Short mmCIF file of C-alpha atoms in Angstrom, two decimals:
data_model
loop_
_atom_site.label_atom_id
_atom_site.label_comp_id
_atom_site.label_asym_id
_atom_site.label_seq_id
_atom_site.Cartn_x
_atom_site.Cartn_y
_atom_site.Cartn_z
CA UNK A 1 0.00 0.00 0.00
CA UNK A 2 1.03 3.66 -0.37
CA UNK A 3 1.56 4.04 3.40
CA UNK A 4 3.93 1.08 3.53
CA UNK A 5 5.91 2.37 0.55
CA UNK A 6 6.26 5.81 2.13
CA UNK A 7 7.28 4.34 5.46
CA UNK A 8 9.95 2.26 3.72
CA UNK A 9 11.20 5.28 1.75
CA UNK A 10 11.35 7.41 4.89
CA UNK A 11 13.20 4.71 6.79
CA UNK A 12 15.71 4.41 3.94
CA UNK A 13 16.22 8.20 3.92
CA UNK A 14 16.83 8.26 7.68
CA UNK A 15 19.51 5.62 7.27
CA UNK A 16 21.05 7.22 4.19
CA UNK A 17 21.37 10.73 5.60
CA UNK A 18 21.84 9.71 9.26
CA UNK A 19 19.60 12.46 10.57
CA UNK A 20 19.56 13.18 14.30
CA UNK A 21 16.18 14.92 14.14
CA UNK A 22 13.34 15.02 11.62
CA UNK A 23 10.31 17.27 11.44
CA UNK A 24 7.26 16.11 9.47
CA UNK A 25 4.19 18.15 8.55
CA UNK A 26 0.81 17.48 6.93
CA UNK A 27 0.59 14.00 8.36
CA UNK A 28 -3.15 14.18 7.63
CA UNK A 29 -4.22 11.73 10.34
CA UNK A 30 -6.68 12.12 13.20
CA UNK A 31 -4.50 9.91 15.32
CA UNK A 32 -6.96 8.95 18.05
CA UNK A 33 -9.26 7.58 15.33
CA UNK A 34 -6.76 5.04 14.05
CA UNK A 35 -5.82 1.69 15.54
CA UNK A 36 -2.78 1.73 17.83
CA UNK A 37 -0.89 -0.43 15.35
CA UNK A 38 -1.22 2.36 12.78
CA UNK A 39 0.32 5.07 14.99
CA UNK A 40 3.84 6.43 14.62
CA UNK A 41 5.59 4.63 17.51
CA UNK A 42 4.24 1.26 16.37
CA UNK A 43 4.97 1.93 12.69
CA UNK A 44 8.59 2.88 13.44
CA UNK A 45 9.25 0.14 15.97
CA UNK A 46 12.23 -1.94 14.90
CA UNK A 47 13.72 0.70 12.61
CA UNK A 48 17.02 0.19 14.41
CA UNK A 49 17.53 3.55 16.13
CA UNK A 50 16.53 5.06 19.46
CA UNK A 51 13.51 7.32 18.91
CA UNK A 52 11.75 10.03 20.85
CA UNK A 53 8.72 11.34 19.03
CA UNK A 54 6.27 14.13 19.69
CA UNK A 55 3.21 14.50 17.48
CA UNK A 56 0.41 17.04 17.58
CA UNK A 57 -2.82 17.60 15.67
CA UNK A 58 -6.18 19.34 16.14
CA UNK A 59 -7.58 16.81 18.60
CA UNK A 60 -10.91 18.58 19.13
CA UNK A 61 -11.88 18.37 15.45
CA UNK A 62 -15.29 16.70 15.33
CA UNK A 63 -14.95 13.86 12.87
CA UNK A 64 -15.45 10.10 12.85
CA UNK A 65 -12.99 9.74 9.98
CA UNK A 66 -9.34 8.86 10.62
CA UNK A 67 -8.35 11.39 7.96
CA UNK A 68 -7.64 14.97 9.01
CA UNK A 69 -5.61 17.53 7.11
CA UNK A 70 -2.62 18.96 8.98
CA UNK A 71 -0.64 17.86 11.99
CA UNK A 72 3.10 17.81 12.68
CA UNK A 73 5.60 15.44 14.26
CA UNK A 74 9.18 15.84 15.49
CA UNK A 75 11.50 12.87 15.91
CA UNK A 76 14.77 12.74 17.83
CA UNK A 77 17.10 9.84 17.07
CA UNK A 78 20.25 8.20 18.34
CA UNK A 79 22.49 10.25 20.63
CA UNK A 80 20.30 13.36 20.35
CA UNK A 81 17.37 11.46 21.86
CA UNK A 82 19.41 10.93 25.03
CA UNK A 83 19.72 14.71 25.44
CA UNK A 84 15.94 15.25 25.57
CA UNK A 85 14.64 17.68 28.20
CA UNK A 86 11.00 18.32 27.31
CA UNK A 87 8.40 18.54 24.51
CA UNK A 88 6.01 21.41 23.89
CA UNK A 89 3.20 21.99 21.40
CA UNK A 90 0.89 24.67 20.04
CA UNK A 91 -0.85 25.93 23.16
CA UNK A 92 -4.22 26.36 21.40
CA UNK A 93 -4.28 22.65 20.60
CA UNK A 94 -4.60 23.22 16.86
CA UNK A 95 -1.65 21.04 15.89
CA UNK A 96 0.27 23.88 14.26
CA UNK A 97 3.69 23.16 15.75
CA UNK A 98 5.54 20.95 18.16
CA UNK A 99 9.02 21.34 19.65
CA UNK A 100 11.64 19.51 21.64
CA UNK A 101 14.19 21.03 23.99
CA UNK A 102 17.60 19.35 24.33
CA UNK A 103 20.58 19.88 26.61
CA UNK A 104 23.60 20.36 24.39
CA UNK A 105 27.33 20.47 24.97
CA UNK A 106 28.29 22.97 27.64
CA UNK A 107 24.69 23.06 28.89
CA UNK A 108 23.55 24.90 25.76
CA UNK A 109 19.78 24.55 25.47
CA UNK A 110 18.73 23.72 21.93
CA UNK A 111 15.12 23.75 20.72
CA UNK A 112 13.98 22.18 17.47
CA UNK A 113 10.55 23.22 16.19
CA UNK A 114 8.46 21.63 13.42
CA UNK A 115 5.57 23.79 12.19
CA UNK A 116 2.88 23.99 9.53
CA UNK A 117 1.09 27.21 8.56
CA UNK A 118 -2.46 26.99 7.17
CA UNK A 119 -2.95 27.65 3.46
CA UNK A 120 -5.86 29.96 2.64
CA UNK A 121 -5.64 29.30 -1.12
CA UNK A 122 -6.82 25.69 -0.73
CA UNK A 123 -10.60 25.49 -0.57
CA UNK A 124 -12.85 23.07 1.26
CA UNK A 125 -14.62 22.66 4.59
CA UNK A 126 -11.96 20.37 6.05
CA UNK A 127 -8.72 22.12 5.05
CA UNK A 128 -6.39 23.18 7.85
CA UNK A 129 -7.36 26.82 7.31
CA UNK A 130 -11.08 25.94 7.50
CA UNK A 131 -10.59 23.82 10.63
CA UNK A 132 -8.86 26.67 12.39
CA UNK A 133 -11.32 29.26 11.14
CA UNK A 134 -14.17 27.13 12.51
CA UNK A 135 -12.38 26.89 15.86
CA UNK A 136 -11.97 30.66 16.12
CA UNK A 137 -15.54 31.34 15.00
CA UNK A 138 -16.78 28.97 17.72
CA UNK A 139 -15.11 31.30 20.19
CA UNK A 140 -16.56 34.40 18.51
CA UNK A 141 -13.14 35.37 17.18
CA UNK A 142 -13.47 36.63 13.60
CA UNK A 143 -9.76 36.44 12.85
CA UNK A 144 -7.65 34.99 10.07
CA UNK A 145 -5.96 31.69 11.06
CA UNK A 146 -2.76 32.74 9.28
CA UNK A 147 -2.53 35.99 11.23
CA UNK A 148 -3.03 34.03 14.46
CA UNK A 149 -0.42 31.48 13.43
CA UNK A 150 2.14 34.26 12.92
CA UNK A 151 1.26 36.01 16.18
CA UNK A 152 1.18 32.85 18.30
CA UNK A 153 4.41 31.37 16.94
CA UNK A 154 6.19 34.72 17.26
CA UNK A 155 5.10 34.84 20.88
CA UNK A 156 6.55 31.39 21.55
CA UNK A 157 9.79 32.17 19.70
CA UNK A 158 10.16 35.39 21.67
CA UNK A 159 9.83 33.42 24.92
CA UNK A 160 12.33 30.76 23.84
CA UNK A 161 14.89 33.34 22.80
CA UNK A 162 14.39 35.36 25.99
CA UNK A 163 15.05 32.24 28.07
CA UNK A 164 18.40 31.75 26.36
CA UNK A 165 17.46 28.85 24.10
CA UNK A 166 19.08 28.29 20.70
CA UNK A 167 16.29 27.78 18.17
CA UNK A 168 16.03 25.79 14.95
CA UNK A 169 12.60 26.30 13.37
CA UNK A 170 11.66 24.09 10.41
CA UNK A 171 8.35 24.83 8.77
CA UNK A 172 6.08 24.70 5.77
CA UNK A 173 5.08 28.35 5.63
CA UNK A 174 2.79 28.09 2.59
CA UNK A 175 4.19 31.47 1.57
CA UNK A 176 7.38 32.62 -0.11
CA UNK A 177 10.00 32.59 2.66
CA UNK A 178 11.99 35.27 0.80
CA UNK A 179 9.30 37.94 1.00
CA UNK A 180 6.85 36.82 3.70
CA UNK A 181 6.13 39.17 6.59
CA UNK A 182 6.67 36.10 8.80
CA UNK A 183 10.35 36.18 7.82
CA UNK A 184 10.49 39.84 8.78
CA UNK A 185 8.96 39.06 12.16
CA UNK A 186 11.46 36.25 12.77
CA UNK A 187 14.32 38.60 11.94
CA UNK A 188 13.00 41.12 14.46
CA UNK A 189 13.19 38.36 17.07
CA UNK A 190 16.78 37.58 16.12
CA UNK A 191 16.28 34.46 13.98
CA UNK A 192 17.91 34.15 10.57
CA UNK A 193 16.26 32.83 7.41
CA UNK A 194 19.19 30.50 6.89
CA UNK A 195 18.54 29.15 3.40
CA UNK A 196 18.52 32.64 1.94
CA UNK A 197 21.57 33.71 3.92
CA UNK A 198 23.66 30.71 2.94
CA UNK A 199 22.59 30.31 -0.69
CA UNK A 200 21.11 33.68 -1.67
CA UNK A 201 17.36 34.21 -2.02
CA UNK A 202 17.58 34.29 -5.82
CA UNK A 203 19.07 30.81 -5.85
CA UNK A 204 16.41 29.07 -3.78
CA UNK A 205 14.36 26.51 -5.75
CA UNK A 206 10.64 25.90 -5.48
CA UNK A 207 10.03 23.57 -2.56
CA UNK A 208 6.58 22.30 -3.58
CA UNK A 209 6.55 19.95 -6.56
CA UNK A 210 3.61 21.77 -8.19
CA UNK A 211 4.74 25.24 -7.10
CA UNK A 212 7.16 27.97 -8.12
CA UNK A 213 8.38 29.41 -4.80
CA UNK A 214 10.38 28.28 -1.76
CA UNK A 215 7.61 27.66 0.79
CA UNK A 216 9.62 25.55 3.24
CA UNK A 217 12.15 27.28 5.44
CA UNK A 218 14.71 27.21 8.23
CA UNK A 219 14.89 29.96 10.83
CA UNK A 220 17.76 29.71 13.29
CA UNK A 221 19.49 31.50 16.13
CA UNK A 222 22.70 33.40 15.17
CA UNK A 223 24.77 30.60 16.74
CA UNK A 224 23.92 28.50 13.68
CA UNK A 225 24.28 31.15 10.96
CA UNK A 226 27.33 29.46 9.43
CA UNK A 227 25.90 25.94 9.41
CA UNK A 228 25.57 24.09 6.11
CA UNK A 229 21.96 23.72 4.97
CA UNK A 230 19.86 23.15 1.90
CA UNK A 231 17.01 21.29 0.24
CA UNK A 232 16.85 17.58 -0.55
CA UNK A 233 15.24 16.28 -3.77
CA UNK A 234 11.59 15.33 -4.19
CA UNK A 235 12.35 11.73 -3.28
CA UNK A 236 9.58 10.88 -0.82
CA UNK A 237 7.18 13.78 -0.45
CA UNK A 238 5.72 16.50 -2.68
CA UNK A 239 7.80 19.05 -0.72
CA UNK A 240 11.58 19.23 -0.70
CA UNK A 241 12.83 18.46 2.83
CA UNK A 242 15.07 21.16 4.30
CA UNK A 243 18.23 20.12 6.17
CA UNK A 244 20.83 21.68 8.44
CA UNK A 245 24.11 20.27 9.72
CA UNK A 246 24.75 21.51 13.29
#
């Protein structure tokens, strides 16, 4: 089946590139509606590496179907998994981002974040944007889910930076990372749009297989501004995975 082929391809990529951490977005599963054997820990059991995994999604979405657009997951593997301190997720419970805090060398505190921003250009009652819009309307909040995503994530980033953490934010922004106001807000908070800095904005490829712009980005603390980074090919997913070597 398609799921088994993707699992096998992902496992092969993890072994080939020897990643220490992986962020995944648009998992498109309402996880409490699927059998335990179909969940991430069970599906990755026996892959041959130590895993810590944190997954979040819009749990309050009222559906009997196991399919749900959105959701993110962050995996820590091997030696990095032994440096785990804590996991945190989108405080509104919308499944927009999840993060893991690690204790690094010299007691440096390192936070990886995997995030997914809603896409307002995709129509339908069950899209991520529509799910979040419905949530806000239920609370009599007539606000745009994208604006709230920006504001809420900026608030969290500001807190992480203020507490002395070193941040690596990986996300599908669903907007051009070169020109988005989100990039400007990250820069105000001290994070660097690393792909553009290292390769030049004009040299960034499209990151969605049916798109024309770089929608997937890396935002990092200045400590990591000289780290190698880039995009991988469209081997497994319809988005190019971003990578960074820390």
